[in-house]
CSV table of C-alpha atoms and ligand atoms in Angstrom, one decimal:
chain,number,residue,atom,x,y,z
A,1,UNK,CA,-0.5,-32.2,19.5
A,2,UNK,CA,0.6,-35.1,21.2
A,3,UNK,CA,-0.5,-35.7,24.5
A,4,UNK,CA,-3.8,-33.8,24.3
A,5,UNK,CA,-6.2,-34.7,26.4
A,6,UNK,CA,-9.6,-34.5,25.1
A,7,UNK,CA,-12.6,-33.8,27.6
A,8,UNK,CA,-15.4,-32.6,25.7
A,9,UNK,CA,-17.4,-31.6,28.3
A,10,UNK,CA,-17.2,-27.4,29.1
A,11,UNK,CA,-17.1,-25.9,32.7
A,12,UNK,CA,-19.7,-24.4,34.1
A,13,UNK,CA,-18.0,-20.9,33.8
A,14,UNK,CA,-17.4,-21.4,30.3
A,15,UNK,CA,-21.0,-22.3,29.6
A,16,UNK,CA,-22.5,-19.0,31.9
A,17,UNK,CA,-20.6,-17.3,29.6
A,18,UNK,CA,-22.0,-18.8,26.7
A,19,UNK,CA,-25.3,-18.0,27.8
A,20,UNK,CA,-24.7,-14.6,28.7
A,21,UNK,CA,-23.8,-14.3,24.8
A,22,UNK,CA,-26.0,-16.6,23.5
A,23,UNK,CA,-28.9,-14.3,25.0
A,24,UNK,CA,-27.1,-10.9,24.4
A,25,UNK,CA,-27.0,-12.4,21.1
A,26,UNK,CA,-30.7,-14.0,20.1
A,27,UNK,CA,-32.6,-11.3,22.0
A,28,UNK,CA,-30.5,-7.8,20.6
A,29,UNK,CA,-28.0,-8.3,18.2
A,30,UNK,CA,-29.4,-10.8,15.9
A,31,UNK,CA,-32.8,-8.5,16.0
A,32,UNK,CA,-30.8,-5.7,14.3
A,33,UNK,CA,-28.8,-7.4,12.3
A,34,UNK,CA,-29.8,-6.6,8.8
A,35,UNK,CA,-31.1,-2.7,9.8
A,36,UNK,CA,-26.7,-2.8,10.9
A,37,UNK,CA,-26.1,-3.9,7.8
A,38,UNK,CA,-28.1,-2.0,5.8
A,39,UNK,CA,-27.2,1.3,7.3
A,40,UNK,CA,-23.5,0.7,8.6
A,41,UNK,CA,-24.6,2.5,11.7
A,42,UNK,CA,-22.0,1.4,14.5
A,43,UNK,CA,-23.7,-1.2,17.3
A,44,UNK,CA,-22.6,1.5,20.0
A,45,UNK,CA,-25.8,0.1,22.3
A,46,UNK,CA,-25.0,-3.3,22.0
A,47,UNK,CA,-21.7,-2.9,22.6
A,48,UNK,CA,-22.3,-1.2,25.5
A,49,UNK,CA,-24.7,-4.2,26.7
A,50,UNK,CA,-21.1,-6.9,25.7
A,51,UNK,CA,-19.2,-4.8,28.1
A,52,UNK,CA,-21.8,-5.0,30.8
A,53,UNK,CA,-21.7,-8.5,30.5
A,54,UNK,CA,-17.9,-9.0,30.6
A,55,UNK,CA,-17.9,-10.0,26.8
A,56,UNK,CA,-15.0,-7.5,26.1
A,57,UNK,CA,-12.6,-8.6,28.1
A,58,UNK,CA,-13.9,-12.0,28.9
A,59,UNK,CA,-10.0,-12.8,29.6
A,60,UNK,CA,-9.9,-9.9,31.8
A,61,UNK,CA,-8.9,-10.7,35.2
A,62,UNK,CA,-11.9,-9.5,37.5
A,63,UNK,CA,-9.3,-6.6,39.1
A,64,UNK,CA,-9.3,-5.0,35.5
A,65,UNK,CA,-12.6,-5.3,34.9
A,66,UNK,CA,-12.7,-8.1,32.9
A,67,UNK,CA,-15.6,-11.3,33.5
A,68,UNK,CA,-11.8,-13.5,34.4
A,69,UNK,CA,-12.7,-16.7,31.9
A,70,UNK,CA,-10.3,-18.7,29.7
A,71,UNK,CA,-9.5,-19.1,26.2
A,72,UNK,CA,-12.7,-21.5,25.8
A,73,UNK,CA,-15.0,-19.3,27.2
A,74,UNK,CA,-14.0,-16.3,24.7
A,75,UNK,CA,-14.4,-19.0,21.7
A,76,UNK,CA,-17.7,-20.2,23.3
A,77,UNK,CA,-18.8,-16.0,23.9
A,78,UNK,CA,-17.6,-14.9,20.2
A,79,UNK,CA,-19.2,-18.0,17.9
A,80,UNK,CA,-22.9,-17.2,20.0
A,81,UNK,CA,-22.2,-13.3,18.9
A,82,UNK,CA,-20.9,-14.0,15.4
A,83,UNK,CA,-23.7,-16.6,14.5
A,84,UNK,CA,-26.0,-13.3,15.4
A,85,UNK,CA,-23.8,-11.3,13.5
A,86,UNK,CA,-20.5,-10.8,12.5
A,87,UNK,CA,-19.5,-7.3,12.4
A,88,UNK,CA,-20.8,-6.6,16.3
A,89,UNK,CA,-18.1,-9.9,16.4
A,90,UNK,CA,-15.2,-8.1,14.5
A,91,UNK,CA,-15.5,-5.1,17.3
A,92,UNK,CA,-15.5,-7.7,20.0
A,93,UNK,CA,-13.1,-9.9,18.8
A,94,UNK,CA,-10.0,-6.7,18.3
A,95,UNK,CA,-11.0,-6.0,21.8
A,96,UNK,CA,-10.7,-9.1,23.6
A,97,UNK,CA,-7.8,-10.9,21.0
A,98,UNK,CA,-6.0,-7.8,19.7
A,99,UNK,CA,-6.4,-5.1,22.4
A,100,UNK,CA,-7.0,-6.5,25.8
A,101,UNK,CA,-4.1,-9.3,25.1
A,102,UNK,CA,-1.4,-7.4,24.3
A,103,UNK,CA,-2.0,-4.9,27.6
A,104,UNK,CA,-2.6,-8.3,30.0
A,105,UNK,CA,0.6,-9.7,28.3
A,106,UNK,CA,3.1,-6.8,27.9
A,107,UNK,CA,1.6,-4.3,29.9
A,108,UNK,CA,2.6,-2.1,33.1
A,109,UNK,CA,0.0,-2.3,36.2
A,110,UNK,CA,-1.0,1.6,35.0
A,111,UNK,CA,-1.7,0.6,31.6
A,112,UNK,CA,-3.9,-2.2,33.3
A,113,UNK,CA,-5.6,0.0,35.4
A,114,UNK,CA,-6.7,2.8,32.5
A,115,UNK,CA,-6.8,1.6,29.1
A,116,UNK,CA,-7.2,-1.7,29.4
A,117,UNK,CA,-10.1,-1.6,32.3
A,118,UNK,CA,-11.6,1.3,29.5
A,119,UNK,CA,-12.2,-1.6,26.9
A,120,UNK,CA,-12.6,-4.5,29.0
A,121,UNK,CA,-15.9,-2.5,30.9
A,122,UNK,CA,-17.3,-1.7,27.7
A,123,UNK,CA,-17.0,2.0,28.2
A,124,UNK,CA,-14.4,2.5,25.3
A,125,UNK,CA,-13.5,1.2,21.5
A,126,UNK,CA,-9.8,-0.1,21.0
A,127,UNK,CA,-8.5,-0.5,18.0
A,128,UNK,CA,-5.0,-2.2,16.7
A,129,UNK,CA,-3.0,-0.6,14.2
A,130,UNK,CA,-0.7,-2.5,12.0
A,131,UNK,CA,-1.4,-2.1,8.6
A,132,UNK,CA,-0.3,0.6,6.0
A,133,UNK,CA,-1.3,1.3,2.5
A,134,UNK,CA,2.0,-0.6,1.3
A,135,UNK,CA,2.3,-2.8,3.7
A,136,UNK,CA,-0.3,-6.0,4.9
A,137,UNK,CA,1.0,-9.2,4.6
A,138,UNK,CA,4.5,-7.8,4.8
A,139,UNK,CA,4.3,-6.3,8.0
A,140,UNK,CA,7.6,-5.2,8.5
A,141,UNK,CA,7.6,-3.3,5.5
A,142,UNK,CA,5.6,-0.3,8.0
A,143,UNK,CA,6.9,2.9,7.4
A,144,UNK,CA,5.0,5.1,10.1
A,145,UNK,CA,7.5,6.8,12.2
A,146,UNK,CA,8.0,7.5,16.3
A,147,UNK,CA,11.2,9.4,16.9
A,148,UNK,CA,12.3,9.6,20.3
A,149,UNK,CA,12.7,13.0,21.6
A,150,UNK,CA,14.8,14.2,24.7
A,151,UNK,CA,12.4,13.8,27.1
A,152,UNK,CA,12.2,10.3,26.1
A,153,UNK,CA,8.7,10.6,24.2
A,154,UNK,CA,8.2,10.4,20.5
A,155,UNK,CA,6.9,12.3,17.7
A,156,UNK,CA,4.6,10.1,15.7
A,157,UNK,CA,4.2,10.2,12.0
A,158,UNK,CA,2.7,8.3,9.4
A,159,UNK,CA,-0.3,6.5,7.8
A,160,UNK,CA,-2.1,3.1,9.1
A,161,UNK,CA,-4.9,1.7,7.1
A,162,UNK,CA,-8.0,-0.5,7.5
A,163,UNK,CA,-8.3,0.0,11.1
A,164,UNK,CA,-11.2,-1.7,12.6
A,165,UNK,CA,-13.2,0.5,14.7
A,166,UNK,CA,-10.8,3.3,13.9
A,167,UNK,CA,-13.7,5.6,13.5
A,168,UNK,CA,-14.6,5.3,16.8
A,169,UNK,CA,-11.8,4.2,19.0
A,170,UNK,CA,-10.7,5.8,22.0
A,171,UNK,CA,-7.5,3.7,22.2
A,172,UNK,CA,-5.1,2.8,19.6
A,173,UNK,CA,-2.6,0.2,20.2
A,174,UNK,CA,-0.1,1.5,16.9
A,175,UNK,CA,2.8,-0.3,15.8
A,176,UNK,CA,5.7,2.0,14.5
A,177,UNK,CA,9.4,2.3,13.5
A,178,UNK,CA,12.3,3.7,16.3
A,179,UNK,CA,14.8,2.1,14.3
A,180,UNK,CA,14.0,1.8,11.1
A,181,UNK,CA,17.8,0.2,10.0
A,182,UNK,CA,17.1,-2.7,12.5
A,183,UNK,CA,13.9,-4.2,10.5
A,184,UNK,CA,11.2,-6.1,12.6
A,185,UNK,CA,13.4,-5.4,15.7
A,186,UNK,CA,12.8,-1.4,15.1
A,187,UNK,CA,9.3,-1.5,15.7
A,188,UNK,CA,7.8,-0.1,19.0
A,189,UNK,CA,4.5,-0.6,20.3
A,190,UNK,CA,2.1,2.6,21.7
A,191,UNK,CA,-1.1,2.9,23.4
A,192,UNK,CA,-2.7,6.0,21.4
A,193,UNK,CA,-4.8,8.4,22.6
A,194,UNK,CA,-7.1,9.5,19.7
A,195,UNK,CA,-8.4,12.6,21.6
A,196,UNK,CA,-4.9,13.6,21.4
A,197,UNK,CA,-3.7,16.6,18.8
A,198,UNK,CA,-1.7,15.2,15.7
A,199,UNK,CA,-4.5,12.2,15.3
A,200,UNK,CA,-6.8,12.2,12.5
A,201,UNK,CA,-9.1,9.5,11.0
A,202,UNK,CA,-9.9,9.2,7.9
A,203,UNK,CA,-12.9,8.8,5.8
A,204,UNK,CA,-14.9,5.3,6.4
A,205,UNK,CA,-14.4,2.3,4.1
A,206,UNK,CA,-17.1,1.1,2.6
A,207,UNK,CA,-17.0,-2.6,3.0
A,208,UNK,CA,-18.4,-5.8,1.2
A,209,UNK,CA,-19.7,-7.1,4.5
A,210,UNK,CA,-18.9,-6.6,8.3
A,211,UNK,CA,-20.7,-3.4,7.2
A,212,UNK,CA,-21.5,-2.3,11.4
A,213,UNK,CA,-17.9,-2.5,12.1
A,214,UNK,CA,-16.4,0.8,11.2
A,215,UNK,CA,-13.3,1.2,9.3
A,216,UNK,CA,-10.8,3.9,8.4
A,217,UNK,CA,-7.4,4.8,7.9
A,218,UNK,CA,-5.9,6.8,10.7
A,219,UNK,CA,-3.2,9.5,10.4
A,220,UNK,CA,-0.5,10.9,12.8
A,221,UNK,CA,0.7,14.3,12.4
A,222,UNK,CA,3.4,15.0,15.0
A,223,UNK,CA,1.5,13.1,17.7
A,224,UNK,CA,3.4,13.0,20.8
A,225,UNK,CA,3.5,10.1,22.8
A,226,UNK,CA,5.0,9.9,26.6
A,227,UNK,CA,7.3,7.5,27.4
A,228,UNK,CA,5.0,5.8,29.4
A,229,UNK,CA,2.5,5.3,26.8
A,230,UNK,CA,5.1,2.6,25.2
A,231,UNK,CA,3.7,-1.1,25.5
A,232,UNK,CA,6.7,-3.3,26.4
A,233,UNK,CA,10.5,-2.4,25.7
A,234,UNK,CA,11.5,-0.5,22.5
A,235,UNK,CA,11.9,-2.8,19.5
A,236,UNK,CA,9.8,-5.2,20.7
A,237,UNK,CA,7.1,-4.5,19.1
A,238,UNK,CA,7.1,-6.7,16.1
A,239,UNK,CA,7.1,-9.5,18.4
A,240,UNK,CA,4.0,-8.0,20.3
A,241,UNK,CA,2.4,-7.4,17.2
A,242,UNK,CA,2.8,-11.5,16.3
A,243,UNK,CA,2.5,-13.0,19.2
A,244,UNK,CA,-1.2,-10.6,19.4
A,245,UNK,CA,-1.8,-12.0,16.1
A,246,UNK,CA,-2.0,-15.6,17.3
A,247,UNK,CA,-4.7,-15.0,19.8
A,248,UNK,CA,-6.2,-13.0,17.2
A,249,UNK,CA,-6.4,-15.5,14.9
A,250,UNK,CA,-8.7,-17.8,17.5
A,251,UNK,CA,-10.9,-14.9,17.6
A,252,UNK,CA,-11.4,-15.0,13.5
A,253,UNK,CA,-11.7,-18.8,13.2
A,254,UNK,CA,-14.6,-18.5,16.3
A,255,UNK,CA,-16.3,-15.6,14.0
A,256,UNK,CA,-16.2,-17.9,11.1
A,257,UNK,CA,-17.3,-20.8,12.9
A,258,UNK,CA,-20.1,-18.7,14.1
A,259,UNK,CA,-20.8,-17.4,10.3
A,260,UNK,CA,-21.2,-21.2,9.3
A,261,UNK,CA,-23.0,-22.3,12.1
A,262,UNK,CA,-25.5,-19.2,10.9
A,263,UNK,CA,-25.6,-20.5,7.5
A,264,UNK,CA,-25.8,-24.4,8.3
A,265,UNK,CA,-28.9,-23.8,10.5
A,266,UNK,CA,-30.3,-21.6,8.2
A,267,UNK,CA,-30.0,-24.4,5.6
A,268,UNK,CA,-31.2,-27.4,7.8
A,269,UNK,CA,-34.2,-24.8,8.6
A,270,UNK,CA,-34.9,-24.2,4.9
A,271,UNK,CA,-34.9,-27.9,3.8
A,272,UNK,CA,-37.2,-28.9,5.6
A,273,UNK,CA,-39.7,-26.2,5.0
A,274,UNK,CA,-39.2,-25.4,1.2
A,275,UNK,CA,-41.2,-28.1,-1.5
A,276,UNK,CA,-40.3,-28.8,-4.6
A,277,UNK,CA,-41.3,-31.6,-6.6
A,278,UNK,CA,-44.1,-32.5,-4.2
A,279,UNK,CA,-41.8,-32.9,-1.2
A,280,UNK,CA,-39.6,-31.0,1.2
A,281,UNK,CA,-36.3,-30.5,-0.7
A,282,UNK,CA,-34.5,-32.3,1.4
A,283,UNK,CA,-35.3,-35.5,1.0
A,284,UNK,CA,-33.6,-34.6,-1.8
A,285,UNK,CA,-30.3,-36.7,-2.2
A,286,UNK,CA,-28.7,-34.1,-3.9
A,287,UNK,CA,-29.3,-31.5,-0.8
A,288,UNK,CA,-28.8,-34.2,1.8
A,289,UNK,CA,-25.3,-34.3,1.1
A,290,UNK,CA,-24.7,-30.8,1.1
A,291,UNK,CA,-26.2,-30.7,4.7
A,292,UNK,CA,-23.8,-33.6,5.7
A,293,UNK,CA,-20.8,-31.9,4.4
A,294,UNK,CA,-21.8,-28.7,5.8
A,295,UNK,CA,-22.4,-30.6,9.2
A,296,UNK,CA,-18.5,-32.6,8.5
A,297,UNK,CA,-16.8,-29.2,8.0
A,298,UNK,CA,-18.6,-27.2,10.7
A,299,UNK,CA,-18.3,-29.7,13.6
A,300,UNK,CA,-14.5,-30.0,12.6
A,301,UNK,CA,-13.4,-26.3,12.5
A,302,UNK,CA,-15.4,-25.8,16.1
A,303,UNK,CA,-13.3,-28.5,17.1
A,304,UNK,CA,-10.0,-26.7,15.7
A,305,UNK,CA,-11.1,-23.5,17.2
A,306,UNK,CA,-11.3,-24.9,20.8
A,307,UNK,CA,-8.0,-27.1,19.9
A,308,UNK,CA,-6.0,-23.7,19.6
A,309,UNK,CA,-7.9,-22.4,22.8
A,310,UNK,CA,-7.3,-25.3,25.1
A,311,UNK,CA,-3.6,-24.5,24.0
A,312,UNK,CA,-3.5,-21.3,24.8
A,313,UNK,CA,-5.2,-21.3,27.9
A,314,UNK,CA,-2.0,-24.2,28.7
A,315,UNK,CA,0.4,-21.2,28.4
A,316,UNK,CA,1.8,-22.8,26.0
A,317,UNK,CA,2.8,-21.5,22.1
A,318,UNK,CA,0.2,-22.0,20.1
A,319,UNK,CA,0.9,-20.4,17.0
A,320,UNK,CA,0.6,-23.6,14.8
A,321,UNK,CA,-2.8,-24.6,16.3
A,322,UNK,CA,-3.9,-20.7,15.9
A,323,UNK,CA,-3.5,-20.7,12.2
A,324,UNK,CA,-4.7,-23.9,11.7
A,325,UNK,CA,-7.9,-23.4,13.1
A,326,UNK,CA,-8.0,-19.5,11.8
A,327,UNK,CA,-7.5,-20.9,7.6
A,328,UNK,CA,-9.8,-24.0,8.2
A,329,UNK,CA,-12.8,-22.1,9.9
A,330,UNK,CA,-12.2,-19.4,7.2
A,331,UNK,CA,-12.5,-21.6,4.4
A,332,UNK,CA,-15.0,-23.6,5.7
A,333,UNK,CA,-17.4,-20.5,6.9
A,334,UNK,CA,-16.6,-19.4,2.9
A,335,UNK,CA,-17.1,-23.0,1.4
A,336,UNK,CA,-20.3,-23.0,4.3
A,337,UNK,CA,-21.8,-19.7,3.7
A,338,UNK,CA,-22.0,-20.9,-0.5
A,339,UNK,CA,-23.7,-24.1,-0.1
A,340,UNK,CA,-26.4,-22.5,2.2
A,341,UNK,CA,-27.0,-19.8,-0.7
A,342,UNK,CA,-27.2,-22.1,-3.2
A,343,UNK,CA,-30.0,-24.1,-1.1
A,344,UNK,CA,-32.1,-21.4,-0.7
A,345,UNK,CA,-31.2,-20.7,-4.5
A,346,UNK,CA,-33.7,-17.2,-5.0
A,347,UNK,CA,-34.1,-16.5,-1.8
A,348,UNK,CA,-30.3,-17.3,-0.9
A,349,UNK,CA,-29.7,-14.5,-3.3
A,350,UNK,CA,-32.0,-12.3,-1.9
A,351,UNK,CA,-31.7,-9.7,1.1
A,352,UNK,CA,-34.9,-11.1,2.7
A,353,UNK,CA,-33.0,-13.6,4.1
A,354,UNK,CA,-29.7,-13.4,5.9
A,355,UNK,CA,-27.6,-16.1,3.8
A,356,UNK,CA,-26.1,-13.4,1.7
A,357,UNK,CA,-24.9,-11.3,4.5
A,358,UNK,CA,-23.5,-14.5,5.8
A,359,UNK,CA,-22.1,-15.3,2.4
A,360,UNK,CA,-20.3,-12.0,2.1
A,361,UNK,CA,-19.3,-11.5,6.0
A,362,UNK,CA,-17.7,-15.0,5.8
A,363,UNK,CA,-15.2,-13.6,2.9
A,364,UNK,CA,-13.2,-11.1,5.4
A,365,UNK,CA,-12.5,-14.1,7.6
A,366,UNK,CA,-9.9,-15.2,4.8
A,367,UNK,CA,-8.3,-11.9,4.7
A,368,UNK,CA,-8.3,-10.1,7.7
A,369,UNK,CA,-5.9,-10.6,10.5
A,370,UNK,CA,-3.5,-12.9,8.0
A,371,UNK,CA,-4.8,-13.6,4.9
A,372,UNK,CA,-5.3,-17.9,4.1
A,373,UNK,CA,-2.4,-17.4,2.3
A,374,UNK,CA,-0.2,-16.1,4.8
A,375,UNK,CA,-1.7,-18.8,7.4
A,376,UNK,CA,-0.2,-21.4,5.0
A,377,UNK,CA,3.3,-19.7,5.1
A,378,UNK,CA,3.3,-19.8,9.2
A,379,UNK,CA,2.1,-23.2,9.4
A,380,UNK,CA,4.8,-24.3,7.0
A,381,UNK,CA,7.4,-22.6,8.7
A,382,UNK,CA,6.6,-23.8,11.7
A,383,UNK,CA,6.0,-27.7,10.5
A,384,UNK,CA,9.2,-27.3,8.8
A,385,UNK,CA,11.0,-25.2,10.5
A,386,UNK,CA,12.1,-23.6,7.0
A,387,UNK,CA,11.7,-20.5,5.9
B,401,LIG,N1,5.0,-15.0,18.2
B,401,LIG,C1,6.0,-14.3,18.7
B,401,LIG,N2,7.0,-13.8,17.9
B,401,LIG,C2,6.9,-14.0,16.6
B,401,LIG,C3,5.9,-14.7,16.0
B,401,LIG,C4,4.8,-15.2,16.8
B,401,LIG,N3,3.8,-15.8,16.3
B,401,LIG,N4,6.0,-14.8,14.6
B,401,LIG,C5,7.2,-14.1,14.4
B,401,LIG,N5,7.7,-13.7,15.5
B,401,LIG,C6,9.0,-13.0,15.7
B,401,LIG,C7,10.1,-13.8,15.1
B,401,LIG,O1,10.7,-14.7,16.1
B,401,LIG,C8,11.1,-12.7,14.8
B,401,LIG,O2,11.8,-12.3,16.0
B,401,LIG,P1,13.3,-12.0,16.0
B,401,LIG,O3,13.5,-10.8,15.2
B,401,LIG,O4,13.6,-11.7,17.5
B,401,LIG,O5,14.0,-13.2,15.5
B,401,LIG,C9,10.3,-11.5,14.3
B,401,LIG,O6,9.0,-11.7,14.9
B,401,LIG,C10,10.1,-11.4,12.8
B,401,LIG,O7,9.6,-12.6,12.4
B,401,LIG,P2,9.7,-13.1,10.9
B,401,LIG,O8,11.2,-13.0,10.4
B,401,LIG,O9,9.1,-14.5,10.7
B,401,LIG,O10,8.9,-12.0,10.1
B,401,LIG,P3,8.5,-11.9,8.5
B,401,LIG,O11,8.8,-10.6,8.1
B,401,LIG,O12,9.0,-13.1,7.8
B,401,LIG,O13,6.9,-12.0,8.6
B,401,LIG,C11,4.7,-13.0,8.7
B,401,LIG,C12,6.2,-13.0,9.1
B,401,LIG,C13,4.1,-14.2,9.2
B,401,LIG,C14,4.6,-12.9,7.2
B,401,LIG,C15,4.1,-11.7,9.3
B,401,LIG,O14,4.5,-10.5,8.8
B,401,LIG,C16,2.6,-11.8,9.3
B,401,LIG,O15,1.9,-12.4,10.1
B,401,LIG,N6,2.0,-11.0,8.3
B,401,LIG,C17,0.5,-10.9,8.3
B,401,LIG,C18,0.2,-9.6,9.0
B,401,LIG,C19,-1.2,-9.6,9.5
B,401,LIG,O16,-1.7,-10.7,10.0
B,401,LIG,N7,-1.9,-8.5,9.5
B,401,LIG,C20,-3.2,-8.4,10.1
B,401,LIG,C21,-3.5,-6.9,10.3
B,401,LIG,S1,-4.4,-6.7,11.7
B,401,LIG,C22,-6.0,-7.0,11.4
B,401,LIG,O17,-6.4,-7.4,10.4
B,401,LIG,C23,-6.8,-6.7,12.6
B,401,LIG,C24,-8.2,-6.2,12.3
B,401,LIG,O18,-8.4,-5.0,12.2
B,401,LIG,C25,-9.3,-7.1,12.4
């Protein structure tokens, strides 16, 4: 934190970027929001348009397909698309955060030029698999198995759940056990191919919100991997996985600052339009404050969010600032997305209006990728440096 130097004003990059989503946004996504959410049908047009439009791998360099922005541009990109809505933000942000990171970070120049140009074009799905049945917050407690073979591949066995966009992914970056006696520094990272015999997905999830973004377990069954298809060294894995997890955390705090944002102008919308009493309800003091409060905790998670980009985009570690912004936007898109259906009151309740797919999209943002609980046990760790 100290030494930050604060310029408010965005570069002319970023904010061509922000336009590109910001009209990707208003003029498709938003449009079809509620029929997605109605229907769970996958956004597989509209994701096609993001990739066009460098929106999934905004990161990217140019040479890999990618539209070559920064850190601030990607939070800029994802808040337009997760004000519009939030599941077609889910599929973007595993993408961009989860997938396309960990390739640009760890990656060879092959794994670059194939599955990593596939998802940053738009012309695949990728998908990041961590968690198992038994084990979410406890991530080392995986038990899906690779065993090295003489050739130097791996059999692959074992169960990963909750797998955004597992239903449709092409690439699978999975995180499994070599050396299962050496804990977190036994895991391995693989690029999957999900065409591939010995991979099966499982049967949808049917979810409280996020409804477009499609979720399943996946299951390998003697799935061979090449030796090549490792991401990284053996046993570094665990660390890939984290150090993935940061950036994916900026990509969750941006889709909750774009869920509040949703919800806030909704509200500021509805106040001024709605009478009871014989005037617009807010001139009401009552709802006044709510709008201010709303306004305090939305302009102050935005400013967290592009905190923990600016960091990253320094090369710097920005853990800390990653999980600070992730469990403040969370709670505030939560705290947010309540106070705008309790002003609409009726209709807040009602699926006319899009409040209460805001209210209940807002919820996975405390959960997924580290629940709000686990974001306080990393910040405290690293504040304290205990453990
Ligand atoms: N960056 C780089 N390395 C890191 C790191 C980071 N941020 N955090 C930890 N590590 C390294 C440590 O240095 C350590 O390395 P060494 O073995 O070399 O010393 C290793 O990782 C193990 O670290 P810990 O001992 O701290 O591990 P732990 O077992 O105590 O767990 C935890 C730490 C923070 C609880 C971690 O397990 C965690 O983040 N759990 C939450 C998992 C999670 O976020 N799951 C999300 C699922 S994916 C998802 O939701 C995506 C989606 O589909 C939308």
């Amino acid at each position: 934190m100290e030494g930050i130097a604060v310029d408010f004003a965005f570069t002319e990059e970023q904010l061509m970027i922000q336009d590109a989503a910001r009209r990707i946004a208003r003029e498709k996504i938003a449009p079809s929001a509620a029929h997605h959410d109605h229907t769970g049908e996958f956004p597989r047009e509209n994701m096609r348009l993001l990739g066009e439009s460098g929106l999934m791998g905004v990161e990217v360099p140019v040479e890999y397909g990618g539209a070559g922005m920064d850190p601030i541009a990607y939070v800029l990109a994802m808040i337009e698309v997760a004000a519009a809505d939030a599941a077609h933000a889910t599929i973007m942000s595993v993408n961009n955060s989860l997938f396309c990171n960990a390739i640009l970070q760890h990656g060879g120049e092959a794994q670059k030029q194939t599955q990593l140009r596939a998802i940053a074009e738009g012309h695949e799905i990728g998908a990041f698999a961590l968690t198992e049945p038994q084990s979410g917050s406890d991530a080392t407690a995986m038990r899906c198995r690779a065993v090295q073979q003489a050739d130097g591949g791996y059999v692959i066995n074992g169960k990963k759940s909750w797998i955004t966009s597992g239903p449709v992914a092409r690439h699978v970056l999975l995180f499994a056990l070599t050396e299962p006696e050496q804990g977190a520094r036994g895991v391995t990272a693989f690029l999957i191919d999900a065409e591939r015999e010995g991979y099966r997905r499982g049967k949808a999830e049917p979810k409280l919100g996020i409804r477009a973004s499609a979720t399943c377990e996946i299951e390998f069954d003697g799935y061979h991997a090449r030796a090549d298809e490792v991401l990284g060294e053996p046993g570094q894995g665990f660390r890939i996985a984290m150090g993935v997890l940061d950036a994916g955390r900026i990509g969750i705090a941006s889709q909750a600052v774009g869920i509040a944002r949703a919800a806030y102008e909704a509200s500021v919308d509805y106040v001024k339009e709605r009478k009871a009493f014989g005037q617009a309800i807010g001139s009401f003091q009552m709802i006044q404050a709510k709008i201010a409060d709303m306004k305090c905790r939305l302009d102050a998670v935005q400013l967290l969010t592009l905190r923990a980009a600016w960091q990253k985009g320094q090369g710097a570690r920005f853990t800390t600032e990653a999980s600070v912004a992730k469990l403040s936007a969370s709670e505030a898109a939560m705290w947010i997305a309540h106070q705008a259906v309790q002003i609409h009151a009726g209709m807040g309740y009602s699926k006319e209006m899009p409040v209460e797919r805001y209210f209940r999209d807002a919820k996975i943002t405390e959960i997924y990728e580290g629940t709000s609980e686990i974001q306080r046990l990393v910040i405290a760790r690293q504040e304290t440096g205990l453990r």
